[in-house]
Coordinates of C-alpha atoms in Angstrom, one line a residue:
Chain S
X1 CA 41.2 118.9 -27.4
X2 CA 43.5 116.9 -29.6
X3 CA 44.4 113.3 -28.8
X4 CA 47.2 112.6 -26.3
X5 CA 50.6 111.8 -27.7
X6 CA 52.5 109.1 -25.8
X7 CA 56.1 108.8 -27.0
X8 CA 58.8 106.3 -26.2
X9 CA 62.1 108.0 -26.5
X10 CA 65.6 106.7 -26.6
X11 CA 68.9 108.5 -26.0
X12 CA 72.4 107.0 -26.3
X13 CA 74.5 109.9 -27.6
X14 CA 77.3 109.6 -24.9
X15 CA 77.6 107.5 -21.8
X16 CA 74.0 107.1 -20.5
X17 CA 71.7 104.5 -22.0
X18 CA 68.3 106.0 -21.5
X19 CA 64.6 105.4 -22.4
X20 CA 61.5 107.2 -21.3
X21 CA 57.8 107.4 -21.9
X22 CA 56.4 111.0 -22.0
X23 CA 52.8 112.1 -22.5
X24 CA 52.1 115.3 -24.4
X25 CA 55.7 116.5 -24.1
X26 CA 55.3 117.3 -20.4
X27 CA 54.1 114.4 -18.3
X28 CA 56.9 111.9 -17.5
X29 CA 55.4 108.4 -17.3
X30 CA 58.9 106.8 -16.9
X31 CA 62.5 107.9 -17.2
X32 CA 65.1 105.2 -17.1
X33 CA 68.8 106.1 -17.2
X34 CA 71.7 103.6 -17.0
X35 CA 74.9 105.5 -16.4
X36 CA 78.2 104.1 -17.5
X37 CA 80.2 106.6 -15.5
X38 CA 81.7 104.0 -13.1
X39 CA 83.2 102.2 -16.1
X40 CA 84.7 105.3 -17.7
X41 CA 86.2 106.7 -14.5
X42 CA 89.3 104.5 -14.8
X43 CA 90.1 106.1 -18.2
X44 CA 89.5 109.7 -16.9
X45 CA 86.9 110.4 -19.6
X46 CA 84.4 108.7 -21.9
X47 CA 85.9 106.2 -24.3
X48 CA 83.7 105.9 -27.4
X49 CA 84.2 102.2 -28.1
X50 CA 83.6 101.3 -24.4
X51 CA 80.5 103.5 -24.4
X52 CA 79.1 101.8 -27.5
X53 CA 79.7 98.3 -26.0
X54 CA 77.8 99.2 -22.8
X55 CA 74.9 100.6 -24.8
X56 CA 74.3 97.3 -26.7
X57 CA 74.5 95.4 -23.3
X58 CA 71.5 97.2 -21.8
X59 CA 69.5 98.8 -24.6
X60 CA 66.5 96.4 -24.7
X61 CA 66.4 96.1 -20.9
X62 CA 66.2 99.9 -20.6
X63 CA 63.4 100.1 -23.2
X64 CA 61.5 97.3 -21.5
X65 CA 61.8 99.0 -18.1
X66 CA 60.7 102.3 -19.5
X67 CA 57.5 100.7 -20.9
X68 CA 56.9 98.7 -17.7
X69 CA 57.3 101.6 -15.4
X70 CA 55.0 103.7 -17.6
X71 CA 52.5 100.8 -17.6
X72 CA 52.4 101.3 -21.3
X73 CA 52.0 98.6 -24.0
X74 CA 53.5 99.3 -27.5
X75 CA 49.9 99.6 -28.8
X76 CA 49.3 102.6 -26.7
X77 CA 52.3 104.5 -28.1
X78 CA 52.0 107.3 -30.7
X79 CA 55.6 107.2 -31.9
X80 CA 59.2 106.3 -31.1
X81 CA 61.7 109.2 -30.8
X82 CA 65.5 108.9 -30.8
X83 CA 68.5 111.2 -30.5
X84 CA 69.9 111.5 -34.1
X85 CA 72.9 113.6 -33.0
X86 CA 75.1 115.4 -32.2
X87 CA 77.1 112.9 -30.1
X88 CA 79.5 109.9 -30.3
X89 CA 78.6 108.2 -33.6
X90 CA 79.1 104.6 -32.4
X91 CA 77.0 105.3 -29.3
X92 CA 74.2 107.1 -31.3
X93 CA 74.0 104.1 -33.7
X94 CA 72.9 101.7 -30.9
X95 CA 70.0 103.9 -29.9
X96 CA 69.0 104.7 -33.5
X97 CA 69.0 101.1 -34.7
X98 CA 67.0 100.0 -31.6
X99 CA 64.5 102.8 -32.2
X100 CA 64.2 101.9 -35.9
X101 CA 63.7 98.2 -35.1
X102 CA 61.1 99.0 -32.5
X103 CA 59.2 101.4 -34.7
X104 CA 59.3 98.9 -37.6
X105 CA 58.1 96.0 -35.4
X106 CA 55.2 98.0 -34.0
X107 CA 54.4 100.2 -37.0
X108 CA 55.1 103.4 -35.2
X109 CA 56.3 106.7 -36.7
X110 CA 60.0 107.4 -36.0
X111 CA 61.0 110.9 -34.8
X112 CA 64.6 112.0 -35.0
X113 CA 65.6 114.5 -32.3
X114 CA 68.5 117.0 -31.9
X115 CA 70.3 116.4 -28.6
X116 CA 70.7 120.1 -27.8
X117 CA 67.0 120.7 -28.5
X118 CA 66.5 117.9 -25.9
X119 CA 68.5 119.8 -23.3
X120 CA 66.5 123.0 -23.9
X121 CA 63.2 121.1 -23.7
X122 CA 64.2 119.4 -20.5
X123 CA 62.8 122.6 -19.0
X124 CA 59.4 121.9 -20.5
X125 CA 59.2 118.8 -18.2
X126 CA 58.8 121.3 -15.3
X127 CA 57.2 124.4 -16.7
X128 CA 55.9 125.8 -20.0
X129 CA 58.4 127.6 -22.3
X130 CA 57.5 131.3 -22.7
X131 CA 58.6 132.8 -26.0
X132 CA 60.7 134.6 -27.0
X133 CA 63.4 133.0 -24.8
X134 CA 67.2 132.6 -24.6
X135 CA 68.7 129.3 -23.7
X136 CA 72.2 128.7 -22.4
X137 CA 73.4 125.2 -23.0
X138 CA 76.5 124.3 -20.9
X139 CA 77.9 120.7 -20.8
X140 CA 81.0 118.7 -21.4
X141 CA 80.5 118.9 -25.1
X142 CA 78.6 122.2 -25.6
X143 CA 78.5 125.8 -24.7
X144 CA 75.9 127.6 -26.8
X145 CA 73.5 130.5 -26.5
X146 CA 70.3 129.9 -28.5
X147 CA 67.4 132.3 -29.2
X148 CA 63.9 130.9 -29.8
X149 CA 60.9 132.9 -30.8
X150 CA 58.6 129.8 -31.0
X151 CA 58.7 126.1 -30.6
X152 CA 61.4 124.3 -32.6
X153 CA 62.8 127.6 -33.9
X154 CA 66.4 127.7 -32.9
X155 CA 68.9 130.5 -33.7
X156 CA 72.4 130.0 -32.4
X157 CA 73.6 133.5 -31.3
X158 CA 76.8 132.4 -29.6
X159 CA 78.9 129.3 -29.2
X160 CA 82.3 128.3 -27.9
X161 CA 85.2 128.8 -30.3
X162 CA 87.3 126.1 -28.6
X163 CA 86.7 124.1 -25.4
X164 CA 83.2 123.5 -24.0
X165 CA 82.9 124.9 -20.5
X166 CA 82.4 121.4 -19.0
X167 CA 85.5 120.2 -20.8
X168 CA 87.5 123.1 -19.1
X169 CA 86.1 122.0 -15.8
X170 CA 87.2 118.4 -16.3
X171 CA 90.7 119.5 -17.3
X172 CA 91.1 121.9 -14.4
X173 CA 89.9 119.1 -12.1
X174 CA 92.6 116.8 -13.4
X175 CA 95.4 119.3 -12.9
X176 CA 94.4 119.9 -9.3
X177 CA 94.1 116.1 -8.7
X178 CA 90.3 115.6 -8.6
X179 CA 88.7 112.5 -10.0
X180 CA 86.6 112.3 -13.2
X181 CA 84.1 113.8 -13.8
X182 CA 85.6 116.8 -12.3
X183 CA 82.9 119.5 -12.6
X184 CA 81.0 118.6 -9.4
X185 CA 84.3 118.3 -7.4
X186 CA 85.5 121.7 -8.6
X187 CA 82.1 123.2 -7.7
X188 CA 82.2 121.7 -4.2
X189 CA 85.8 122.8 -3.5
X190 CA 85.1 126.3 -4.8
X191 CA 82.6 126.9 -2.0
X192 CA 85.5 126.7 0.5
X193 CA 87.9 129.0 -1.5
X194 CA 88.4 132.6 -2.5
X195 CA 89.1 134.2 -5.9
X196 CA 92.7 134.9 -5.2
X197 CA 94.2 134.2 -8.6
X198 CA 92.1 136.5 -10.7
X199 CA 92.3 134.4 -13.8
X200 CA 91.5 136.1 -17.1
X201 CA 87.9 136.6 -18.4
X202 CA 87.6 136.0 -22.1
X203 CA 84.8 138.3 -23.2
X204 CA 86.1 138.3 -26.8
X205 CA 85.3 141.2 -29.1
X206 CA 82.5 143.7 -28.3
X207 CA 79.0 142.5 -29.3
X208 CA 80.0 138.8 -29.7
X209 CA 78.1 136.1 -27.8
X210 CA 80.8 133.5 -28.5
X211 CA 82.8 131.9 -25.8
X212 CA 86.4 130.8 -25.3
X213 CA 87.6 128.7 -22.4
X214 CA 91.0 127.4 -23.7
X215 CA 92.8 130.6 -22.5
X216 CA 91.3 130.2 -19.0
X217 CA 92.2 126.6 -18.9
X218 CA 95.8 127.3 -20.0
X219 CA 96.1 130.2 -17.4
X220 CA 95.1 127.7 -14.6
X221 CA 97.6 125.1 -15.8
X222 CA 100.5 127.6 -16.3
X223 CA 99.8 129.2 -12.9
X224 CA 99.9 125.9 -11.1
X225 CA 103.0 124.8 -13.0
X226 CA 104.9 128.0 -12.0
X227 CA 103.9 127.7 -8.4
X228 CA 104.9 124.1 -8.3
X229 CA 108.3 124.9 -9.8
X230 CA 108.9 127.6 -7.2
X231 CA 107.8 125.2 -4.5
X232 CA 104.9 127.5 -3.5
X233 CA 101.9 126.2 -1.7
X234 CA 98.7 125.7 -3.9
X235 CA 95.4 126.0 -2.2
X236 CA 93.1 123.8 -4.3
X237 CA 90.0 125.5 -3.0
X238 CA 91.3 128.9 -4.2
X239 CA 92.2 127.5 -7.6
X240 CA 88.7 126.0 -7.9
X241 CA 87.0 129.2 -6.8
X242 CA 89.1 131.5 -9.0
X243 CA 88.5 129.3 -12.0
X244 CA 84.8 129.0 -11.3
X245 CA 84.4 132.8 -10.8
X246 CA 86.0 133.5 -14.2
X247 CA 83.8 130.9 -16.0
X248 CA 80.6 132.1 -14.3
X249 CA 81.4 135.8 -14.9
X250 CA 81.8 135.2 -18.6
X251 CA 78.8 132.8 -19.0
X252 CA 76.4 135.1 -17.0
X253 CA 77.6 138.4 -18.6
X254 CA 77.2 137.2 -22.2
X255 CA 73.8 135.5 -21.3
X256 CA 72.4 138.5 -19.6
X257 CA 73.6 140.8 -22.5
X258 CA 71.7 138.5 -24.9
X259 CA 68.6 138.5 -22.7
X260 CA 68.6 142.3 -22.8
X261 CA 69.4 142.7 -26.5
X262 CA 66.8 140.2 -27.6
X263 CA 64.3 141.6 -25.0
X264 CA 63.3 138.2 -23.7
X265 CA 61.5 137.5 -20.4
X266 CA 62.5 133.8 -20.0
X267 CA 66.0 132.4 -19.6
X268 CA 66.6 128.7 -19.8
X269 CA 69.9 127.1 -18.6
X270 CA 70.4 123.4 -19.5
X271 CA 73.1 120.7 -19.8
X272 CA 75.3 119.1 -17.2
X273 CA 77.0 122.3 -16.1
X274 CA 73.6 123.8 -15.3
X275 CA 73.9 121.8 -12.1
X276 CA 76.8 124.0 -11.0
X277 CA 75.9 125.8 -7.8
X278 CA 78.0 128.9 -8.5
X279 CA 76.3 129.3 -11.9
X280 CA 72.8 128.7 -10.5
X281 CA 73.2 131.2 -7.7
X282 CA 74.6 134.0 -10.0
X283 CA 71.8 133.5 -12.5
X284 CA 69.2 133.5 -9.7
X285 CA 70.3 136.9 -8.4
X286 CA 70.8 138.4 -11.9
X287 CA 67.4 137.3 -13.1
X288 CA 65.6 138.6 -10.1
X289 CA 67.4 141.9 -10.4
X290 CA 66.4 142.2 -14.1
X291 CA 62.9 140.7 -13.6
X292 CA 63.6 137.8 -16.0
X293 CA 62.0 134.3 -15.4
X294 CA 64.8 131.8 -14.9
X295 CA 64.4 128.0 -15.5
X296 CA 67.0 125.5 -14.6
X297 CA 65.9 121.9 -14.7
X298 CA 66.4 119.5 -11.7
X299 CA 69.8 117.8 -11.7
X300 CA 68.4 114.6 -13.2
X301 CA 67.1 116.5 -16.2
X302 CA 70.3 118.6 -16.6
X303 CA 72.4 115.5 -17.4
X304 CA 71.6 113.3 -20.4
X305 CA 68.2 111.5 -20.3
X306 CA 65.5 110.4 -22.7
X307 CA 62.6 112.3 -21.2
X308 CA 64.0 115.5 -22.7
X309 CA 64.0 113.8 -26.1
X310 CA 60.4 112.9 -25.6
X311 CA 59.6 116.5 -24.7
X312 CA 60.9 117.8 -28.0
X313 CA 59.4 114.9 -29.9
X314 CA 55.9 115.9 -28.9
X315 CA 56.3 119.1 -30.9
X316 CA 58.0 117.3 -33.9
X317 CA 55.0 114.8 -33.8
X318 CA 52.6 117.7 -34.2
X319 CA 54.5 118.9 -37.2
X320 CA 54.7 115.4 -38.8
X321 CA 58.5 115.6 -38.6
X322 CA 59.2 111.9 -39.1
X323 CA 62.1 109.8 -40.4
X324 CA 62.1 106.7 -42.6
X325 CA 64.0 103.5 -41.8
X326 CA 67.1 104.8 -43.5
X327 CA 67.7 107.3 -40.6
X328 CA 71.4 107.3 -39.7
X329 CA 73.3 108.9 -36.8
X330 CA 75.2 112.1 -37.3
X331 CA 78.0 113.4 -35.0
X332 CA 77.2 117.0 -36.0
X333 CA 73.8 118.5 -36.9
X334 CA 73.2 122.2 -37.3
X335 CA 70.3 122.9 -34.9
X336 CA 69.1 125.9 -37.0
X337 CA 68.5 123.5 -39.9
X338 CA 67.2 120.7 -37.9
X339 CA 63.5 121.1 -38.4
Chain J
X1 CA 59.0 78.0 -39.4
X2 CA 59.9 81.4 -40.6
X3 CA 63.3 82.7 -39.8
X4 CA 64.7 86.3 -40.2
X5 CA 68.5 86.2 -40.6
X6 CA 70.8 89.2 -40.2
X7 CA 74.6 89.8 -40.8
X8 CA 76.2 93.2 -40.8
X9 CA 79.5 92.1 -39.4
X10 CA 81.8 93.6 -42.1
X11 CA 81.5 95.5 -45.4
X12 CA 79.1 92.9 -46.9
X13 CA 75.5 92.9 -45.7
X14 CA 73.2 89.9 -45.7
X15 CA 69.6 89.6 -44.7
X16 CA 67.2 86.8 -45.5
X17 CA 63.8 85.3 -44.8
X18 CA 63.9 81.5 -44.7
X19 CA 60.9 79.1 -44.3
X20 CA 61.9 75.7 -42.9
X21 CA 65.5 76.4 -44.0
X22 CA 64.4 77.2 -47.6
X23 CA 65.2 80.8 -48.7
X24 CA 62.1 82.9 -49.6
X25 CA 64.0 86.2 -50.1
X26 CA 67.5 87.5 -49.4
X27 CA 69.4 90.7 -50.0
X28 CA 73.2 90.4 -50.1
X29 CA 75.5 93.4 -50.8
X30 CA 79.2 94.0 -50.9
X31 CA 79.2 97.7 -51.6
X32 CA 80.6 100.3 -49.2
X33 CA 77.4 101.6 -47.5
X34 CA 76.6 102.4 -43.9
X35 CA 74.8 99.4 -42.5
X36 CA 73.1 101.6 -40.0
X37 CA 71.2 103.4 -42.7
X38 CA 70.4 100.3 -44.8
X39 CA 69.8 97.2 -42.7
X40 CA 66.3 98.1 -41.4
X41 CA 65.3 99.3 -44.8
X42 CA 66.4 96.0 -46.4
X43 CA 64.6 94.0 -43.7
X44 CA 61.5 96.0 -44.5
X45 CA 62.0 95.2 -48.2
X46 CA 62.2 91.4 -47.4
X47 CA 58.7 91.5 -45.9
X48 CA 57.4 93.6 -48.8
X49 CA 58.9 91.2 -51.4
X50 CA 57.4 88.1 -49.8
X51 CA 54.2 89.8 -48.6
X52 CA 54.7 88.1 -45.3
X53 CA 53.5 89.5 -42.0
X54 CA 56.2 90.7 -39.6
X55 CA 54.8 88.9 -36.7
X56 CA 54.8 85.6 -38.5
X57 CA 58.5 85.4 -37.8
X58 CA 59.4 82.5 -35.4
X59 CA 63.0 83.2 -34.8
X60 CA 65.7 85.7 -35.6
X61 CA 69.3 84.5 -36.3
X62 CA 72.1 87.1 -36.1
X63 CA 75.8 87.0 -37.0
X64 CA 77.2 88.3 -33.7
X65 CA 80.8 88.6 -34.6
X66 CA 83.7 88.8 -34.9
X67 CA 84.0 91.6 -37.4
X68 CA 83.9 95.4 -37.4
X69 CA 82.9 96.5 -33.9
X70 CA 80.3 99.0 -35.2
X71 CA 79.0 96.7 -37.8
X72 CA 78.5 93.8 -35.5
X73 CA 76.8 96.1 -32.9
X74 CA 74.3 97.3 -35.6
X75 CA 73.2 93.7 -36.4
X76 CA 73.0 92.6 -32.8
X77 CA 71.1 95.8 -31.7
X78 CA 68.6 95.3 -34.5
X79 CA 68.2 91.6 -33.9
X80 CA 67.8 92.0 -30.1
X81 CA 65.3 94.8 -30.4
X82 CA 63.2 92.9 -33.1
X83 CA 63.2 89.7 -31.1
X84 CA 62.2 91.7 -28.0
X85 CA 59.5 93.6 -29.9
X86 CA 58.1 90.5 -31.7
X87 CA 58.6 88.2 -28.7
X88 CA 60.4 85.7 -30.9
X89 CA 63.3 83.4 -30.2
X90 CA 66.8 84.8 -30.8
X91 CA 69.8 82.8 -32.1
X92 CA 73.4 83.8 -32.8
X93 CA 75.9 82.4 -35.3
X94 CA 79.5 83.2 -35.7
X95 CA 80.1 85.7 -38.5
X96 CA 83.0 83.4 -39.6
X97 CA 80.7 80.4 -39.9
X98 CA 78.4 82.5 -42.2
X99 CA 81.4 82.7 -44.6
X100 CA 82.1 79.0 -44.3
X101 CA 78.5 78.1 -45.0
X102 CA 78.2 80.6 -47.8
X103 CA 81.1 79.0 -49.8
X104 CA 79.3 75.6 -50.1
X105 CA 82.7 74.0 -49.9
X106 CA 83.3 70.6 -48.3
X107 CA 86.4 69.7 -46.3
X108 CA 88.7 72.0 -44.3
X109 CA 87.9 75.7 -44.7
X110 CA 89.4 78.7 -42.8
X111 CA 87.2 81.8 -43.0
X112 CA 89.1 84.9 -41.8
X113 CA 88.7 88.6 -41.4
X114 CA 91.5 91.1 -41.3
X115 CA 92.3 92.4 -37.8
X116 CA 95.3 94.5 -38.9
X117 CA 99.0 94.3 -38.1
X118 CA 99.4 90.7 -39.3
X119 CA 96.4 89.5 -37.2
X120 CA 93.1 88.0 -38.2
X121 CA 89.9 86.9 -36.7
X122 CA 89.8 83.3 -37.9
X123 CA 88.3 79.8 -37.4
X124 CA 88.8 76.4 -39.0
X125 CA 85.9 74.1 -39.9
X126 CA 85.5 70.7 -41.5
X127 CA 82.4 71.2 -43.6
X128 CA 80.0 68.5 -44.8
X129 CA 76.8 68.9 -46.7
X130 CA 74.6 69.6 -43.7
X131 CA 76.9 69.2 -40.7
X132 CA 80.4 70.4 -39.7
X133 CA 83.0 70.1 -37.0
X134 CA 84.8 73.0 -35.5
X135 CA 88.5 72.4 -35.6
X136 CA 89.6 75.9 -34.4
X137 CA 87.0 78.0 -32.6
X138 CA 86.7 81.7 -33.7
X139 CA 89.6 83.7 -32.3
X140 CA 91.8 86.7 -32.7
X141 CA 95.1 85.2 -33.9
X142 CA 98.2 85.9 -36.0
X143 CA 97.8 85.0 -39.7
X144 CA 101.0 83.0 -39.3
X145 CA 99.5 80.8 -36.5
X146 CA 96.5 80.1 -38.6
X147 CA 98.6 79.1 -41.6
X148 CA 100.7 76.8 -39.4
X149 CA 97.5 75.1 -38.2
X150 CA 96.2 74.7 -41.8
X151 CA 99.5 73.1 -42.9
X152 CA 98.6 70.1 -40.7
X153 CA 95.7 69.2 -43.0
X154 CA 96.1 67.5 -46.4
X155 CA 94.1 70.2 -48.1
X156 CA 92.4 73.4 -46.9
X157 CA 91.0 76.6 -48.3
X158 CA 91.2 80.1 -46.8
X159 CA 87.9 82.0 -47.3
X160 CA 87.7 85.8 -47.4
X161 CA 84.6 88.0 -47.6
X162 CA 86.1 90.4 -50.2
X163 CA 88.3 92.5 -47.9
X164 CA 91.5 93.4 -49.7
X165 CA 93.9 94.0 -46.9
X166 CA 94.5 90.4 -45.9
X167 CA 94.3 89.1 -49.4
X168 CA 97.3 91.3 -50.3
X169 CA 99.5 89.0 -48.2
X170 CA 97.9 85.7 -49.1
X171 CA 98.8 83.4 -52.0
X172 CA 95.8 81.0 -51.9
X173 CA 92.4 82.1 -51.0
X174 CA 88.8 82.3 -52.3
X175 CA 86.5 85.2 -51.9
X176 CA 83.0 84.4 -50.9
X177 CA 80.0 86.7 -50.7
X178 CA 78.5 86.1 -47.2
X179 CA 74.9 84.8 -47.4
X180 CA 73.4 84.3 -44.0
X181 CA 70.5 82.4 -45.6
X182 CA 72.9 79.4 -45.9
X183 CA 73.5 78.8 -42.2
X184 CA 70.1 77.3 -41.3
X185 CA 70.9 73.6 -42.3
X186 CA 73.7 73.7 -39.7
X187 CA 71.5 73.7 -36.6
X188 CA 74.5 73.1 -34.3
X189 CA 76.1 76.3 -35.4
X190 CA 73.2 78.3 -34.0
X191 CA 73.2 79.2 -30.4
X192 CA 69.9 80.0 -28.6
X193 CA 70.3 83.4 -26.8
X194 CA 68.7 85.3 -24.0
X195 CA 67.4 88.5 -25.8
X196 CA 68.5 91.0 -23.2
X197 CA 71.9 89.6 -22.5
X198 CA 73.1 89.0 -26.1
X199 CA 76.2 91.0 -26.8
X200 CA 78.6 90.8 -29.8
X201 CA 81.5 88.4 -29.8
X202 CA 84.2 91.1 -30.4
X203 CA 86.9 88.5 -29.6
X204 CA 89.1 91.5 -28.6
X205 CA 88.9 94.0 -25.8
X206 CA 88.9 97.7 -26.7
X207 CA 92.2 99.5 -27.2
X208 CA 91.5 101.8 -24.2
X209 CA 90.9 98.8 -21.9
X210 CA 94.0 97.1 -23.3
X211 CA 96.1 100.2 -22.5
X212 CA 94.5 100.6 -19.1
X213 CA 95.3 96.9 -18.2
X214 CA 98.9 97.4 -19.4
X215 CA 99.3 100.4 -17.1
X216 CA 97.7 98.7 -14.2
X217 CA 99.4 95.4 -14.4
X218 CA 100.7 95.3 -10.9

């Protein structure tokens, strides 16, 4: 039995200031998340400069709380991990500089972590990953299908060519008059509506695992615009349901095709949109039909958090994947070239 | 008393280790490099150069703005986290005062940073050898207003830190390389801070908030 790894992880890539202590990549000793969402609501979306300002206000408090809740002194830590990217650059820099200062002060190794790898490994906080697997990452910034045949081996087999699915959710929410962030509201309304509009499904060319949601978004906007001009009634619940059905159809069809072609027995779904009830239900029935193990993290691990960064960092620690003090934030990092 | 001093407010970067106000080692740069990638590396170098132990530091002094929003945040984040991790005292100093102290000039000086569209972040100080009086507190103001203020003194000097945009519209000015090691004799310029609650002095709300307030005036 090798020695335990206890990692302090920090995540500030968007609008949550988060720190966590995780043992051996699976056991959450603490998981502190300070959400800024109330501040960004008034703008109808995350404002990068405002996000960065909030991060610096709370960063040391969040770190202190994570250590206290874990009952862990810095001397007991094996390393400090931090999200290197992708994300909002100004926001990332707060977490990265705090992580570097902390690792320097306590002579701890510094582990840079890819944000999307974090979302995938959020599942490891609940159950072991079984390789090979396919992971669908769905959030406000990402829509990606990733194949993994082992730990830290990421192959992007499909990604969005335009809007991320969460972005489309937020825009549709706005046009039907729902507050930011719109995803959960659209999901809630859709349960009371019917798929009456039959919006287009963008499957793209045969054999492609890529996604496109801008056409669907435009179809919703144009349909509503036409009906408003003609003075026709718009049932918001039906718009929400019709939009959601289209998005879920495409996401699940492409994912299940990939599961079949790559002959995997484990499907992971992660990212903020993984909390969507329509998407969860469809995957649950498809996976039981095809005898595939499905893992979707609890809601608090779907959205941004630092525990998921600590879960990846455990494996990076085993591989001595460390950064020096000149680590910088990057708004884009190719996950295939990350390790 | 060992002090670690940090300024990453604008393009120049300045870090130093002082003992009892006397500089043991400092690194000052004016090249265009990302402070995020360099500042911790340079702080590490200071300890290596002096062969001092990190936990011998008694206090950390950070320039907390005004300046580039991202730049100031990097310095403040590093200073806060180091002070928290070491359990040392934390002090802030105006980034404009760093320029005033670095110039070693006596009399009325007006350090300023470009804030675009004819505006500056500026202050006016009356500097003596180891004391000073603040005539105009650091603020976001028009260059014109600052020049009007300066015309009320018999003599004054505008100090810049090497940024070219403002200097293009100025006749009389002196460029100074910011050296945060120089602030320590001016004890009243240093403000004791609570580590967790220290935030940068941006001196200006973000553009998004400004627009939002404009739209929600009523």
